[in-house]
Amino acid sequence: MAAVVDTSISGRRVARELTALIARRGKPGVIVSDDGTEFTSNAILEWAEKMQVKWHYIAPGKPMQNGNCEAFNGRMRDELLNETLFFGIDHARAAVARWPHIYNTERPHSALGYQAPAVFAAQLNAMGDQLRATELLRRSPIAPSAQPRQIQQRTLVSAG
């Protein structure tokens, strides 16, 4: 939702960016993050209390507890940061500002059947059926239960 490029990002800066993001997108029910110093600072604790936003810290060393964020960060690293030679901070800011638009509109996503989000969204709009759209996007967080076992007669094995 926001990618901030700078040489250092303090808790106060994170709080300012979150305030701007809430002004554009609305207040979330909860924010999930790691326990980095910029997220555990007094500035963030005060901001969360003032804004009445719940904050959840994942367990240290457990990035899989925030899998969507970590997956996005990995893709951004692989597809943009590792592939681009930045000529200065302004160049980096411009490139990072462009990339989320490409990621969210043009880049194919495996979760969307390798379609670009804009193409997938157009198909959903053309369908006009919210129930069908919800079914396409719904994924069960729980694996399907195992099928009942078939009880078979024991086979006698002759000893050699």
PDB file of C-alpha atoms in Angstrom:
ATOM      1  CA  MET A   1       0.000   0.000   0.000  1.00  0.00           C
ATOM      2  CA  ALA A   2       2.993   2.255   0.514  1.00  0.00           C
ATOM      3  CA  ALA A   3       6.669   1.850  -0.265  1.00  0.00           C
ATOM      4  CA  VAL A   4       8.932   4.430   1.344  1.00  0.00           C
ATOM      5  CA  VAL A   5      12.475   4.856   0.049  1.00  0.00           C
ATOM      6  CA  ASP A   6      14.979   6.585   2.300  1.00  0.00           C
ATOM      7  CA  THR A   7      18.362   6.038   3.894  1.00  0.00           C
ATOM      8  CA  SER A   8      16.745   5.438   7.297  1.00  0.00           C
ATOM      9  CA  ILE A   9      13.134   5.203   8.443  1.00  0.00           C
ATOM     10  CA  SER A  10      12.246   6.022  12.039  1.00  0.00           C
ATOM     11  CA  GLY A  11       9.121   5.162  13.967  1.00  0.00           C
ATOM     12  CA  ARG A  12       7.967   8.773  13.614  1.00  0.00           C
ATOM     13  CA  ARG A  13       8.332   8.530   9.845  1.00  0.00           C
ATOM     14  CA  VAL A  14       6.372   5.261   9.822  1.00  0.00           C
ATOM     15  CA  ALA A  15       3.636   6.952  11.881  1.00  0.00           C
ATOM     16  CA  ARG A  16       3.446   9.860   9.407  1.00  0.00           C
ATOM     17  CA  GLU A  17       3.267   7.488   6.447  1.00  0.00           C
ATOM     18  CA  LEU A  18       0.563   5.390   8.141  1.00  0.00           C
ATOM     19  CA  THR A  19      -1.478   8.510   8.896  1.00  0.00           C
ATOM     20  CA  ALA A  20      -1.306   9.521   5.225  1.00  0.00           C
ATOM     21  CA  LEU A  21      -2.200   5.995   4.154  1.00  0.00           C
ATOM     22  CA  ILE A  22      -5.240   5.929   6.448  1.00  0.00           C
ATOM     23  CA  ALA A  23      -6.363   9.262   5.011  1.00  0.00           C
ATOM     24  CA  ARG A  24      -6.307   7.691   1.519  1.00  0.00           C
ATOM     25  CA  ARG A  25      -7.508   4.146   2.239  1.00  0.00           C
ATOM     26  CA  GLY A  26      -9.270   4.144   5.609  1.00  0.00           C
ATOM     27  CA  LYS A  27      -8.311   2.697   8.974  1.00  0.00           C
ATOM     28  CA  PRO A  28      -7.448  -1.007   9.186  1.00  0.00           C
ATOM     29  CA  GLY A  29      -8.790  -3.280  11.900  1.00  0.00           C
ATOM     30  CA  VAL A  30      -5.282  -4.407  12.798  1.00  0.00           C
ATOM     31  CA  ILE A  31      -1.721  -3.930  11.561  1.00  0.00           C
ATOM     32  CA  VAL A  32       0.593  -6.943  11.530  1.00  0.00           C
ATOM     33  CA  SER A  33       4.340  -6.412  11.516  1.00  0.00           C
ATOM     34  CA  ASP A  34       7.627  -7.825  12.681  1.00  0.00           C
ATOM     35  CA  ASP A  35       9.297  -6.430  15.780  1.00  0.00           C
ATOM     36  CA  GLY A  36      11.742  -4.128  14.007  1.00  0.00           C
ATOM     37  CA  THR A  37      12.812  -1.034  15.909  1.00  0.00           C
ATOM     38  CA  GLU A  38      10.780   1.255  13.656  1.00  0.00           C
ATOM     39  CA  PHE A  39       7.630  -0.703  14.609  1.00  0.00           C
ATOM     40  CA  THR A  40       8.296  -1.076  18.339  1.00  0.00           C
ATOM     41  CA  SER A  41       9.295   2.527  18.995  1.00  0.00           C
ATOM     42  CA  ASN A  42       7.436   4.793  21.372  1.00  0.00           C
ATOM     43  CA  ALA A  43       6.303   6.828  18.356  1.00  0.00           C
ATOM     44  CA  ILE A  44       4.438   3.829  16.912  1.00  0.00           C
ATOM     45  CA  LEU A  45       3.012   2.750  20.265  1.00  0.00           C
ATOM     46  CA  GLU A  46       1.683   6.285  20.841  1.00  0.00           C
ATOM     47  CA  TRP A  47       0.383   6.509  17.265  1.00  0.00           C
ATOM     48  CA  ALA A  48      -1.488   3.189  17.503  1.00  0.00           C
ATOM     49  CA  GLU A  49      -3.106   4.249  20.775  1.00  0.00           C
ATOM     50  CA  LYS A  50      -4.041   7.696  19.455  1.00  0.00           C
ATOM     51  CA  MET A  51      -5.448   6.285  16.196  1.00  0.00           C
ATOM     52  CA  GLN A  52      -7.113   3.356  18.009  1.00  0.00           C
ATOM     53  CA  VAL A  53      -5.489   0.826  15.691  1.00  0.00           C
ATOM     54  CA  LYS A  54      -4.652  -2.621  17.028  1.00  0.00           C
ATOM     55  CA  TRP A  55      -1.093  -3.750  16.373  1.00  0.00           C
ATOM     56  CA  HIS A  56       0.016  -7.386  16.234  1.00  0.00           C
ATOM     57  CA  TYR A  57       3.688  -8.372  16.237  1.00  0.00           C
ATOM     58  CA  ILE A  58       4.633 -11.680  14.667  1.00  0.00           C
ATOM     59  CA  ALA A  59       6.880 -13.977  16.665  1.00  0.00           C
ATOM     60  CA  PRO A  60      10.594 -13.168  16.272  1.00  0.00           C
ATOM     61  CA  GLY A  61      12.156 -15.182  13.461  1.00  0.00           C
ATOM     62  CA  LYS A  62       8.755 -16.300  12.092  1.00  0.00           C
ATOM     63  CA  PRO A  63       8.197 -14.360   8.835  1.00  0.00           C
ATOM     64  CA  MET A  64       5.712 -17.008   7.711  1.00  0.00           C
ATOM     65  CA  GLN A  65       3.266 -15.496  10.225  1.00  0.00           C
ATOM     66  CA  ASN A  66       3.024 -12.513   7.867  1.00  0.00           C
ATOM     67  CA  GLY A  67       3.236 -14.503   4.644  1.00  0.00           C
ATOM     68  CA  ASN A  68       1.445 -12.137   2.260  1.00  0.00           C
ATOM     69  CA  CYS A  69       3.696  -9.240   3.206  1.00  0.00           C
ATOM     70  CA  GLU A  70       6.831 -11.380   3.047  1.00  0.00           C
ATOM     71  CA  ALA A  71       5.813 -12.784  -0.355  1.00  0.00           C
ATOM     72  CA  PHE A  72       5.277  -9.275  -1.721  1.00  0.00           C
ATOM     73  CA  ASN A  73       8.609  -8.097  -0.285  1.00  0.00           C
ATOM     74  CA  GLY A  74      10.376 -11.063  -1.902  1.00  0.00           C
ATOM     75  CA  ARG A  75       8.832 -10.347  -5.290  1.00  0.00           C
ATOM     76  CA  MET A  76       9.692  -6.667  -5.049  1.00  0.00           C
ATOM     77  CA  ARG A  77      13.275  -7.604  -4.139  1.00  0.00           C
ATOM     78  CA  ASP A  78      13.575 -10.146  -6.981  1.00  0.00           C
ATOM     79  CA  GLU A  79      11.754  -8.213  -9.702  1.00  0.00           C
ATOM     80  CA  LEU A  80      12.790  -4.643  -8.930  1.00  0.00           C
ATOM     81  CA  LEU A  81      15.512  -4.111  -6.356  1.00  0.00           C
ATOM     82  CA  ASN A  82      17.862  -6.882  -7.536  1.00  0.00           C
ATOM     83  CA  GLU A  83      17.279  -6.024 -11.208  1.00  0.00           C
ATOM     84  CA  THR A  84      17.753  -2.259 -11.105  1.00  0.00           C
ATOM     85  CA  LEU A  85      20.903  -0.189 -10.823  1.00  0.00           C
ATOM     86  CA  PHE A  86      19.852   2.939  -8.949  1.00  0.00           C
ATOM     87  CA  PHE A  87      21.730   6.161  -9.715  1.00  0.00           C
ATOM     88  CA  GLY A  88      20.603   7.973  -6.582  1.00  0.00           C
ATOM     89  CA  ILE A  89      17.825   8.152  -4.058  1.00  0.00           C
ATOM     90  CA  ASP A  90      15.543  10.144  -6.390  1.00  0.00           C
ATOM     91  CA  HIS A  91      15.926   7.469  -9.069  1.00  0.00           C
ATOM     92  CA  ALA A  92      15.164   4.763  -6.488  1.00  0.00           C
ATOM     93  CA  ARG A  93      12.070   6.640  -5.282  1.00  0.00           C
ATOM     94  CA  ALA A  94      10.760   7.011  -8.834  1.00  0.00           C
ATOM     95  CA  ALA A  95      11.329   3.329  -9.677  1.00  0.00           C
ATOM     96  CA  VAL A  96       9.785   2.100  -6.439  1.00  0.00           C
ATOM     97  CA  ALA A  97       6.801   4.426  -6.937  1.00  0.00           C
ATOM     98  CA  ARG A  98       6.144   2.957 -10.418  1.00  0.00           C
ATOM     99  CA  TRP A  99       6.548  -0.710  -9.530  1.00  0.00           C
ATOM    100  CA  PRO A 100       3.451  -1.241  -7.323  1.00  0.00           C
ATOM    101  CA  HIS A 101       1.257   0.060 -10.149  1.00  0.00           C
ATOM    102  CA  ILE A 102       2.778  -2.473 -12.534  1.00  0.00           C
ATOM    103  CA  TYR A 103       2.505  -5.233  -9.894  1.00  0.00           C
ATOM    104  CA  ASN A 104      -1.154  -4.436  -9.181  1.00  0.00           C
ATOM    105  CA  THR A 105      -2.321  -3.962 -12.773  1.00  0.00           C
ATOM    106  CA  GLU A 106      -0.041  -5.542 -15.398  1.00  0.00           C
ATOM    107  CA  ARG A 107       2.043  -8.325 -13.814  1.00  0.00           C
ATOM    108  CA  PRO A 108       0.510 -11.827 -14.051  1.00  0.00           C
ATOM    109  CA  HIS A 109      -0.281 -13.433 -10.676  1.00  0.00           C
ATOM    110  CA  SER A 110      -0.401 -17.195 -10.156  1.00  0.00           C
ATOM    111  CA  ALA A 111      -3.293 -16.805  -7.680  1.00  0.00           C
ATOM    112  CA  LEU A 112      -5.327 -15.268 -10.534  1.00  0.00           C
ATOM    113  CA  GLY A 113      -4.609 -18.047 -13.015  1.00  0.00           C
ATOM    114  CA  TYR A 114      -1.538 -16.170 -14.301  1.00  0.00           C
ATOM    115  CA  GLN A 115      -3.633 -13.205 -15.356  1.00  0.00           C
ATOM    116  CA  ALA A 116      -2.815  -9.575 -14.672  1.00  0.00           C
ATOM    117  CA  PRO A 117      -5.002  -8.122 -11.903  1.00  0.00           C
ATOM    118  CA  ALA A 118      -6.525  -5.561 -14.287  1.00  0.00           C
ATOM    119  CA  VAL A 119      -7.557  -8.328 -16.718  1.00  0.00           C
ATOM    120  CA  PHE A 120      -8.936 -10.460 -13.880  1.00  0.00           C
ATOM    121  CA  ALA A 121     -10.883  -7.490 -12.471  1.00  0.00           C
ATOM    122  CA  ALA A 122     -12.343  -6.732 -15.910  1.00  0.00           C
ATOM    123  CA  GLN A 123     -13.528 -10.337 -16.186  1.00  0.00           C
ATOM    124  CA  LEU A 124     -15.149 -10.149 -12.762  1.00  0.00           C
ATOM    125  CA  ASN A 125     -16.892  -6.908 -13.694  1.00  0.00           C
ATOM    126  CA  ALA A 126     -18.099  -8.444 -16.951  1.00  0.00           C
ATOM    127  CA  MET A 127     -19.551 -11.386 -15.056  1.00  0.00           C
ATOM    128  CA  GLY A 128     -21.680  -9.081 -12.958  1.00  0.00           C
ATOM    129  CA  ASP A 129     -22.328 -11.866 -10.480  1.00  0.00           C
ATOM    130  CA  GLN A 130     -20.902 -11.121  -7.039  1.00  0.00           C
ATOM    131  CA  LEU A 131     -21.562 -14.640  -5.801  1.00  0.00           C
ATOM    132  CA  ARG A 132     -19.513 -16.137  -8.632  1.00  0.00           C
ATOM    133  CA  ALA A 133     -16.702 -13.606  -8.038  1.00  0.00           C
ATOM    134  CA  THR A 134     -16.597 -14.500  -4.370  1.00  0.00           C
ATOM    135  CA  GLU A 135     -16.424 -18.203  -5.231  1.00  0.00           C
ATOM    136  CA  LEU A 136     -13.498 -17.606  -7.597  1.00  0.00           C
ATOM    137  CA  LEU A 137     -11.529 -15.809  -4.916  1.00  0.00           C
ATOM    138  CA  ARG A 138     -12.441 -17.996  -1.940  1.00  0.00           C
ATOM    139  CA  ARG A 139      -9.804 -20.401  -0.760  1.00  0.00           C
ATOM    140  CA  SER A 140     -10.270 -22.620   2.243  1.00  0.00           C
ATOM    141  CA  PRO A 141      -7.626 -22.000   4.901  1.00  0.00           C
ATOM    142  CA  ILE A 142      -8.065 -25.598   6.031  1.00  0.00           C
ATOM    143  CA  ALA A 143      -6.992 -28.628   4.032  1.00  0.00           C
ATOM    144  CA  PRO A 144      -9.827 -30.938   3.028  1.00  0.00           C
ATOM    145  CA  SER A 145     -10.424 -33.809   5.385  1.00  0.00           C
ATOM    146  CA  ALA A 146      -9.028 -37.210   4.526  1.00  0.00           C
ATOM    147  CA  GLN A 147     -11.317 -39.695   2.880  1.00  0.00           C
ATOM    148  CA  PRO A 148     -12.594 -42.501   5.106  1.00  0.00           C
ATOM    149  CA  ARG A 149     -10.252 -45.482   5.046  1.00  0.00           C
ATOM    150  CA  GLN A 150     -11.290 -48.612   3.275  1.00  0.00           C
ATOM    151  CA  ILE A 151     -10.763 -51.557   5.577  1.00  0.00           C
ATOM    152  CA  GLN A 152      -9.179 -54.406   3.682  1.00  0.00           C
ATOM    153  CA  GLN A 153      -8.691 -57.983   4.686  1.00  0.00           C
ATOM    154  CA  ARG A 154      -5.184 -58.795   5.848  1.00  0.00           C
ATOM    155  CA  THR A 155      -3.167 -60.781   3.384  1.00  0.00           C
ATOM    156  CA  LEU A 156      -1.148 -63.717   4.587  1.00  0.00           C
ATOM    157  CA  VAL A 157       2.484 -63.474   3.612  1.00  0.00           C
ATOM    158  CA  SER A 158       4.422 -66.666   3.331  1.00  0.00           C
ATOM    159  CA  ALA A 159       7.783 -66.751   5.046  1.00  0.00           C
ATOM    160  CA  GLY A 160      10.590 -67.595   2.770  1.00  0.00           C
TER     161      GLY A 160
END
